Amino acid sequence: MAARGAFDEIWGHGGPAAPRAEFAALSQWIAETPAAELQRRQQSAEATFRQLGITFAVYGDSDAAERIIPFDIVPRVFLPDEWSRLSEGLEQRVLAINAFLEDIYGERRILKEGVIPEELIYLNDQFRPEVDGVRPPHGIWAHICGIDLVRTGPDEFFVLEDNARTPSGVSYMLENREAMIRLCPELFRDFRVAPVDSYPDMLLQTMRSVAPGGGNARPVCVVLTPGHFNSAYYEHSFLADSMGIELVEPVDIVVDDDVVYMQTIAGRVRVDVIYRRIDDDYLDPLAFRPDSMLGVPGLIAAYRAGNVAIINAPGNGIADDKAIYSYMPEIVRFYSGGEVKLPNVETYRCREPQALKYVLDNLADLVVKLVDGSGGYGMLVGPTATKAQIEEFRAALVAEPHRYIAQPTLALSTVPTMVEAGLAPRHVDFRPFVLTGSEGVRVVPGGLTRVALREGSLVVNSSQGGGTKDSFVLLENGPAQGQSQGQGA
């Protein structure tokens, strides 16, 4: 069962017999397609994913080093007016994130005016003095953002997290759509679904748009991967292949006189833009961790010299920090001058004594997270935690309160999902992808819906047993995906 009172995005609060009026046709498709047929199609999609090698690794799990993320055949659907509101809010938020990063590595007006405490920046592990005073090409720091959203009702959307470092999952967005077009073509005849298969072209256009001035007329762009042992290696190779650019490892890159080159069998080729999938710590052993075997020596010097664009920019991980997240409403207002269009989930900063006392008194009812955590690790979900887990977190909070934030346990929306017993509501979140280049901000009309497959679970992360769904954005008018795009991406 889903959480009591949870809003189902297809069935509303009325269940399968009384779906939301806008989704009566989709609910009818679900009801009229035999469960065995839905299961067959789902298994066919997962077999294809396995054959293509669409996997992720779970570090430290010797039983399953490579897994596919379970796929669910029932799509999640956004109405045109819903998507319009979300897009406006996402654009506002990403513009504020970029302005914030530009400011804290520059004039620091937001600190001088006391909007956020200085220690949240200067004592933050994600603040990188190595790039202090650097202005990336075109002043853009967060070129690719994955903003995690949750929903609690028909019109209630909240930002759960900001992912501005190396947000992953876009390959699943594209492969899920391909699978749905192949296995459920009738849905694309009946619904006008916005295509997502232009994402690689949009990403390449974004990369080229931020190339340093004075470089090649046709900038050379590459995807930099730490290698095939990385948990998201499939995505790295998928994106490079989709964009028609080189996938390179650090050994393929050399920096000479603050200029970056790719070593090829035909000789050196100057590189203008690097989409890096390596964390700051390991990016350049001369600037960050000297023991890094994954980095490119001299890369940050070339970046500081303005000879290469790095996507996303080094140092922008501070915008991912959950303590900074708690100030995002103030940050958005400070840089936009307007009210926040996409609100945060209510957040308690455990570094503040009054908030810490409240959290300690209510641990069984709250979700507690590390400010620099990700992937569902280092998190307590109070209502489903054991007494021992709660006491363990209580001790950790008392010892290092500044490392944690807490949030109320929300009744996340659900979407009908295929489970062993048939169709049942399961909780979902959503990661849309927002691209920012020199030509502006573009919100991809779709995203990654993650679903908590375990009954009653609110944890959707793939590393914690979650799955994915395709995310339909319905068009107000114009051709549907099946009409304009044929077989899609």
PDB file of N, CA and C in Angstrom, residues 6-70:
ATOM      1  N   ALA A   6      -2.079   9.372   0.239  1.00  0.00           N
ATOM      2  CA  ALA A   6      -1.225   9.796  -0.869  1.00  0.00           C
ATOM      3  C   ALA A   6      -2.062  10.026  -2.122  1.00  0.00           C
ATOM      4  N   PHE A   7      -1.719  11.074  -2.854  1.00  0.00           N
ATOM      5  CA  PHE A   7      -2.404  11.431  -4.087  1.00  0.00           C
ATOM      6  C   PHE A   7      -1.835  10.597  -5.230  1.00  0.00           C
ATOM      7  N   ASP A   8      -2.702   9.874  -5.951  1.00  0.00           N
ATOM      8  CA  ASP A   8      -2.250   9.125  -7.110  1.00  0.00           C
ATOM      9  C   ASP A   8      -2.454   9.974  -8.356  1.00  0.00           C
ATOM     10  N   GLU A   9      -1.407  10.085  -9.179  1.00  0.00           N
ATOM     11  CA  GLU A   9      -1.446  11.019 -10.300  1.00  0.00           C
ATOM     12  C   GLU A   9      -2.379  10.574 -11.418  1.00  0.00           C
ATOM     13  N   ILE A  10      -2.707   9.288 -11.488  1.00  0.00           N
ATOM     14  CA  ILE A  10      -3.645   8.791 -12.495  1.00  0.00           C
ATOM     15  C   ILE A  10      -5.023   8.568 -11.881  1.00  0.00           C
ATOM     16  N   TRP A  11      -5.040   7.921 -10.746  1.00  0.00           N
ATOM     17  CA  TRP A  11      -6.307   7.546 -10.120  1.00  0.00           C
ATOM     18  C   TRP A  11      -6.842   8.576  -9.134  1.00  0.00           C
ATOM     19  N   GLY A  12      -6.050   9.613  -8.836  1.00  0.00           N
ATOM     20  CA  GLY A  12      -6.499  10.592  -7.856  1.00  0.00           C
ATOM     21  C   GLY A  12      -6.674   9.943  -6.496  1.00  0.00           C
ATOM     22  N   HIS A  13      -7.730  10.327  -5.791  1.00  0.00           N
ATOM     23  CA  HIS A  13      -8.040   9.690  -4.511  1.00  0.00           C
ATOM     24  C   HIS A  13      -9.168   8.676  -4.665  1.00  0.00           C
ATOM     25  N   GLY A  14      -9.634   8.505  -5.926  1.00  0.00           N
ATOM     26  CA  GLY A  14     -10.793   7.648  -6.136  1.00  0.00           C
ATOM     27  C   GLY A  14     -10.475   6.216  -6.509  1.00  0.00           C
ATOM     28  N   GLY A  15      -9.189   5.938  -6.798  1.00  0.00           N
ATOM     29  CA  GLY A  15      -8.816   4.582  -7.171  1.00  0.00           C
ATOM     30  C   GLY A  15      -9.121   4.291  -8.633  1.00  0.00           C
ATOM     31  N   PRO A  16      -8.833   3.056  -9.088  1.00  0.00           N
ATOM     32  CA  PRO A  16      -8.995   2.693 -10.503  1.00  0.00           C
ATOM     33  C   PRO A  16     -10.407   2.899 -11.028  1.00  0.00           C
ATOM     34  N   ALA A  17     -11.403   2.788 -10.159  1.00  0.00           N
ATOM     35  CA  ALA A  17     -12.796   2.913 -10.612  1.00  0.00           C
ATOM     36  C   ALA A  17     -13.196   4.355 -10.880  1.00  0.00           C
ATOM     37  N   ALA A  18     -12.444   5.316 -10.324  1.00  0.00           N
ATOM     38  CA  ALA A  18     -12.797   6.730 -10.500  1.00  0.00           C
ATOM     39  C   ALA A  18     -11.537   7.559 -10.712  1.00  0.00           C
ATOM     40  N   PRO A  19     -10.852   7.382 -11.856  1.00  0.00           N
ATOM     41  CA  PRO A  19      -9.599   8.094 -12.095  1.00  0.00           C
ATOM     42  C   PRO A  19      -9.834   9.588 -12.286  1.00  0.00           C
ATOM     43  N   ARG A  20      -8.767  10.352 -12.244  1.00  0.00           N
ATOM     44  CA  ARG A  20      -8.853  11.776 -12.551  1.00  0.00           C
ATOM     45  C   ARG A  20      -9.391  11.931 -13.971  1.00  0.00           C
ATOM     46  N   ALA A  21     -10.250  12.902 -14.169  1.00  0.00           N
ATOM     47  CA  ALA A  21     -10.944  13.045 -15.451  1.00  0.00           C
ATOM     48  C   ALA A  21      -9.976  13.156 -16.621  1.00  0.00           C
ATOM     49  N   GLU A  22      -8.853  13.862 -16.421  1.00  0.00           N
ATOM     50  CA  GLU A  22      -7.898  14.061 -17.511  1.00  0.00           C
ATOM     51  C   GLU A  22      -7.206  12.767 -17.918  1.00  0.00           C
ATOM     52  N   PHE A  23      -7.271  11.757 -17.034  1.00  0.00           N
ATOM     53  CA  PHE A  23      -6.543  10.518 -17.303  1.00  0.00           C
ATOM     54  C   PHE A  23      -7.461   9.307 -17.442  1.00  0.00           C
ATOM     55  N   ALA A  24      -8.714   9.573 -17.770  1.00  0.00           N
ATOM     56  CA  ALA A  24      -9.654   8.470 -17.935  1.00  0.00           C
ATOM     57  C   ALA A  24      -9.203   7.526 -19.052  1.00  0.00           C
ATOM     58  N   ALA A  25      -8.686   8.089 -20.162  1.00  0.00           N
ATOM     59  CA  ALA A  25      -8.272   7.247 -21.286  1.00  0.00           C
ATOM     60  C   ALA A  25      -7.057   6.399 -20.907  1.00  0.00           C
ATOM     61  N   LEU A  26      -6.118   6.983 -20.173  1.00  0.00           N
ATOM     62  CA  LEU A  26      -4.946   6.212 -19.755  1.00  0.00           C
ATOM     63  C   LEU A  26      -5.343   5.138 -18.751  1.00  0.00           C
ATOM     64  N   SER A  27      -6.228   5.477 -17.844  1.00  0.00           N
ATOM     65  CA  SER A  27      -6.699   4.492 -16.864  1.00  0.00           C
ATOM     66  C   SER A  27      -7.424   3.350 -17.564  1.00  0.00           C
ATOM     67  N   GLN A  28      -8.149   3.688 -18.635  1.00  0.00           N
ATOM     68  CA  GLN A  28      -8.844   2.656 -19.407  1.00  0.00           C
ATOM     69  C   GLN A  28      -7.838   1.740 -20.108  1.00  0.00           C
ATOM     70  N   TRP A  29      -6.754   2.334 -20.641  1.00  0.00           N
ATOM     71  CA  TRP A  29      -5.704   1.516 -21.272  1.00  0.00           C
ATOM     72  C   TRP A  29      -5.099   0.553 -20.258  1.00  0.00           C
ATOM     73  N   ILE A  30      -4.844   1.052 -19.064  1.00  0.00           N
ATOM     74  CA  ILE A  30      -4.278   0.207 -18.011  1.00  0.00           C
ATOM     75  C   ILE A  30      -5.239  -0.936 -17.692  1.00  0.00           C
ATOM     76  N   ALA A  31      -6.532  -0.591 -17.586  1.00  0.00           N
ATOM     77  CA  ALA A  31      -7.527  -1.598 -17.200  1.00  0.00           C
ATOM     78  C   ALA A  31      -7.752  -2.630 -18.298  1.00  0.00           C
ATOM     79  N   GLU A  32      -7.693  -2.207 -19.561  1.00  0.00           N
ATOM     80  CA  GLU A  32      -8.032  -3.100 -20.668  1.00  0.00           C
ATOM     81  C   GLU A  32      -6.848  -3.906 -21.186  1.00  0.00           C
ATOM     82  N   THR A  33      -5.625  -3.526 -20.804  1.00  0.00           N
ATOM     83  CA  THR A  33      -4.461  -4.316 -21.201  1.00  0.00           C
ATOM     84  C   THR A  33      -4.228  -5.379 -20.136  1.00  0.00           C
ATOM     85  N   PRO A  34      -4.316  -6.641 -20.482  1.00  0.00           N
ATOM     86  CA  PRO A  34      -4.164  -7.703 -19.468  1.00  0.00           C
ATOM     87  C   PRO A  34      -2.842  -7.566 -18.709  1.00  0.00           C
ATOM     88  N   ALA A  35      -2.906  -7.880 -17.444  1.00  0.00           N
ATOM     89  CA  ALA A  35      -1.715  -7.772 -16.605  1.00  0.00           C
ATOM     90  C   ALA A  35      -0.569  -8.612 -17.166  1.00  0.00           C
ATOM     91  N   ALA A  36      -0.895  -9.775 -17.713  1.00  0.00           N
ATOM     92  CA  ALA A  36       0.145 -10.638 -18.268  1.00  0.00           C
ATOM     93  C   ALA A  36       0.827  -9.967 -19.464  1.00  0.00           C
ATOM     94  N   GLU A  37       0.040  -9.196 -20.257  1.00  0.00           N
ATOM     95  CA  GLU A  37       0.602  -8.505 -21.418  1.00  0.00           C
ATOM     96  C   GLU A  37       1.492  -7.341 -20.966  1.00  0.00           C
ATOM     97  N   LEU A  38       1.040  -6.608 -19.958  1.00  0.00           N
ATOM     98  CA  LEU A  38       1.873  -5.531 -19.417  1.00  0.00           C
ATOM     99  C   LEU A  38       3.191  -6.100 -18.879  1.00  0.00           C
ATOM    100  N   GLN A  39       3.092  -7.234 -18.201  1.00  0.00           N
ATOM    101  CA  GLN A  39       4.283  -7.877 -17.643  1.00  0.00           C
ATOM    102  C   GLN A  39       5.223  -8.322 -18.765  1.00  0.00           C
ATOM    103  N   ARG A  40       4.643  -8.865 -19.851  1.00  0.00           N
ATOM    104  CA  ARG A  40       5.458  -9.331 -20.974  1.00  0.00           C
ATOM    105  C   ARG A  40       6.211  -8.163 -21.598  1.00  0.00           C
ATOM    106  N   ARG A  41       5.506  -7.053 -21.800  1.00  0.00           N
ATOM    107  CA  ARG A  41       6.149  -5.890 -22.406  1.00  0.00           C
ATOM    108  C   ARG A  41       7.259  -5.349 -21.491  1.00  0.00           C
ATOM    109  N   GLN A  42       6.992  -5.341 -20.202  1.00  0.00           N
ATOM    110  CA  GLN A  42       7.985  -4.838 -19.258  1.00  0.00           C
ATOM    111  C   GLN A  42       9.231  -5.713 -19.269  1.00  0.00           C
ATOM    112  N   GLN A  43       9.028  -7.001 -19.288  1.00  0.00           N
ATOM    113  CA  GLN A  43      10.163  -7.928 -19.328  1.00  0.00           C
ATOM    114  C   GLN A  43      10.943  -7.798 -20.626  1.00  0.00           C
ATOM    115  N   SER A  44      10.229  -7.517 -21.721  1.00  0.00           N
ATOM    116  CA  SER A  44      10.890  -7.316 -23.007  1.00  0.00           C
ATOM    117  C   SER A  44      11.797  -6.087 -22.961  1.00  0.00           C
ATOM    118  N   ALA A  45      11.305  -5.016 -22.333  1.00  0.00           N
ATOM    119  CA  ALA A  45      12.114  -3.801 -22.202  1.00  0.00           C
ATOM    120  C   ALA A  45      13.356  -4.074 -21.369  1.00  0.00           C
ATOM    121  N   GLU A  46      13.201  -4.766 -20.264  1.00  0.00           N
ATOM    122  CA  GLU A  46      14.331  -5.027 -19.379  1.00  0.00           C
ATOM    123  C   GLU A  46      15.347  -5.961 -20.053  1.00  0.00           C
ATOM    124  N   ALA A  47      14.848  -6.899 -20.861  1.00  0.00           N
ATOM    125  CA  ALA A  47      15.766  -7.776 -21.596  1.00  0.00           C
ATOM    126  C   ALA A  47      16.592  -6.970 -22.591  1.00  0.00           C
ATOM    127  N   THR A  48      15.957  -6.005 -23.243  1.00  0.00           N
ATOM    128  CA  THR A  48      16.676  -5.138 -24.177  1.00  0.00           C
ATOM    129  C   THR A  48      17.727  -4.320 -23.446  1.00  0.00           C
ATOM    130  N   PHE A  49      17.359  -3.755 -22.282  1.00  0.00           N
ATOM    131  CA  PHE A  49      18.311  -2.966 -21.502  1.00  0.00           C
ATOM    132  C   PHE A  49      19.527  -3.818 -21.122  1.00  0.00           C
ATOM    133  N   ARG A  50      19.251  -5.043 -20.727  1.00  0.00           N
ATOM    134  CA  ARG A  50      20.337  -5.927 -20.315  1.00  0.00           C
ATOM    135  C   ARG A  50      21.247  -6.250 -21.520  1.00  0.00           C
ATOM    136  N   GLN A  51      20.608  -6.477 -22.675  1.00  0.00           N
ATOM    137  CA  GLN A  51      21.367  -6.806 -23.891  1.00  0.00           C
ATOM    138  C   GLN A  51      22.237  -5.631 -24.326  1.00  0.00           C
ATOM    139  N   LEU A  52      21.717  -4.417 -24.173  1.00  0.00           N
ATOM    140  CA  LEU A  52      22.464  -3.229 -24.568  1.00  0.00           C
ATOM    141  C   LEU A  52      23.523  -2.847 -23.544  1.00  0.00           C
ATOM    142  N   GLY A  53      23.444  -3.448 -22.372  1.00  0.00           N
ATOM    143  CA  GLY A  53      24.416  -3.117 -21.324  1.00  0.00           C
ATOM    144  C   GLY A  53      24.067  -1.866 -20.567  1.00  0.00           C
ATOM    145  N   ILE A  54      22.758  -1.548 -20.498  1.00  0.00           N
ATOM    146  CA  ILE A  54      22.321  -0.355 -19.762  1.00  0.00           C
ATOM    147  C   ILE A  54      22.292  -0.713 -18.286  1.00  0.00           C
ATOM    148  N   THR A  55      23.435  -0.569 -17.643  1.00  0.00           N
ATOM    149  CA  THR A  55      23.569  -1.015 -16.265  1.00  0.00           C
ATOM    150  C   THR A  55      24.164   0.084 -15.401  1.00  0.00           C
ATOM    151  N   PHE A  56      24.099  -0.139 -14.099  1.00  0.00           N
ATOM    152  CA  PHE A  56      24.815   0.708 -13.164  1.00  0.00           C
ATOM    153  C   PHE A  56      25.457  -0.203 -12.143  1.00  0.00           C
ATOM    154  N   ALA A  57      26.529   0.281 -11.524  1.00  0.00           N
ATOM    155  CA  ALA A  57      27.240  -0.516 -10.538  1.00  0.00           C
ATOM    156  C   ALA A  57      26.867  -0.055  -9.145  1.00  0.00           C
ATOM    157  N   VAL A  58      26.831  -1.004  -8.217  1.00  0.00           N
ATOM    158  CA  VAL A  58      26.605  -0.683  -6.814  1.00  0.00           C
ATOM    159  C   VAL A  58      27.915  -0.922  -6.088  1.00  0.00           C
ATOM    160  N   TYR A  59      28.588   0.146  -5.707  1.00  0.00           N
ATOM    161  CA  TYR A  59      29.889   0.006  -5.071  1.00  0.00           C
ATOM    162  C   TYR A  59      29.758  -0.757  -3.763  1.00  0.00           C
ATOM    163  N   GLY A  60      30.652  -1.715  -3.560  1.00  0.00           N
ATOM    164  CA  GLY A  60      30.656  -2.472  -2.324  1.00  0.00           C
ATOM    165  C   GLY A  60      29.694  -3.632  -2.306  1.00  0.00           C
ATOM    166  N   ASP A  61      28.958  -3.868  -3.396  1.00  0.00           N
ATOM    167  CA  ASP A  61      28.016  -4.990  -3.465  1.00  0.00           C
ATOM    168  C   ASP A  61      28.614  -6.063  -4.354  1.00  0.00           C
ATOM    169  N   SER A  62      29.202  -7.062  -3.752  1.00  0.00           N
ATOM    170  CA  SER A  62      29.887  -8.095  -4.530  1.00  0.00           C
ATOM    171  C   SER A  62      28.920  -9.031  -5.231  1.00  0.00           C
ATOM    172  N   ASP A  63      27.643  -9.041  -4.780  1.00  0.00           N
ATOM    173  CA  ASP A  63      26.664  -9.943  -5.383  1.00  0.00           C
ATOM    174  C   ASP A  63      26.113  -9.406  -6.698  1.00  0.00           C
ATOM    175  N   ALA A  64      26.204  -8.110  -6.896  1.00  0.00           N
ATOM    176  CA  ALA A  64      25.598  -7.533  -8.108  1.00  0.00           C
ATOM    177  C   ALA A  64      26.380  -6.306  -8.527  1.00  0.00           C
ATOM    178  N   ALA A  65      27.555  -6.539  -9.080  1.00  0.00           N
ATOM    179  CA  ALA A  65      28.396  -5.416  -9.486  1.00  0.00           C
ATOM    180  C   ALA A  65      27.743  -4.606 -10.596  1.00  0.00           C
ATOM    181  N   GLU A  66      26.998  -5.261 -11.484  1.00  0.00           N
ATOM    182  CA  GLU A  66      26.315  -4.569 -12.568  1.00  0.00           C
ATOM    183  C   GLU A  66      24.842  -4.969 -12.570  1.00  0.00           C
ATOM    184  N   ARG A  67      23.977  -3.973 -12.563  1.00  0.00           N
ATOM    185  CA  ARG A  67      22.542  -4.239 -12.560  1.00  0.00           C
ATOM    186  C   ARG A  67      21.863  -3.355 -13.596  1.00  0.00           C
ATOM    187  N   ILE A  68      20.689  -3.776 -14.044  1.00  0.00           N
ATOM    188  CA  ILE A  68      19.827  -2.843 -14.749  1.00  0.00           C
ATOM    189  C   ILE A  68      18.926  -2.206 -13.702  1.00  0.00           C
ATOM    190  N   ILE A  69      18.491  -0.992 -13.972  1.00  0.00           N
ATOM    191  CA  ILE A  69      17.490  -0.380 -13.106  1.00  0.00           C
ATOM    192  C   ILE A  69      16.133  -0.903 -13.552  1.00  0.00           C
ATOM    193  N   PRO A  70      15.342  -1.485 -12.666  1.00  0.00           N
ATOM    194  CA  PRO A  70      14.033  -2.014 -13.076  1.00  0.00           C
ATOM    195  C   PRO A  70      13.204  -0.948 -13.775  1.00  0.00           C
TER     196      PRO A  70
END
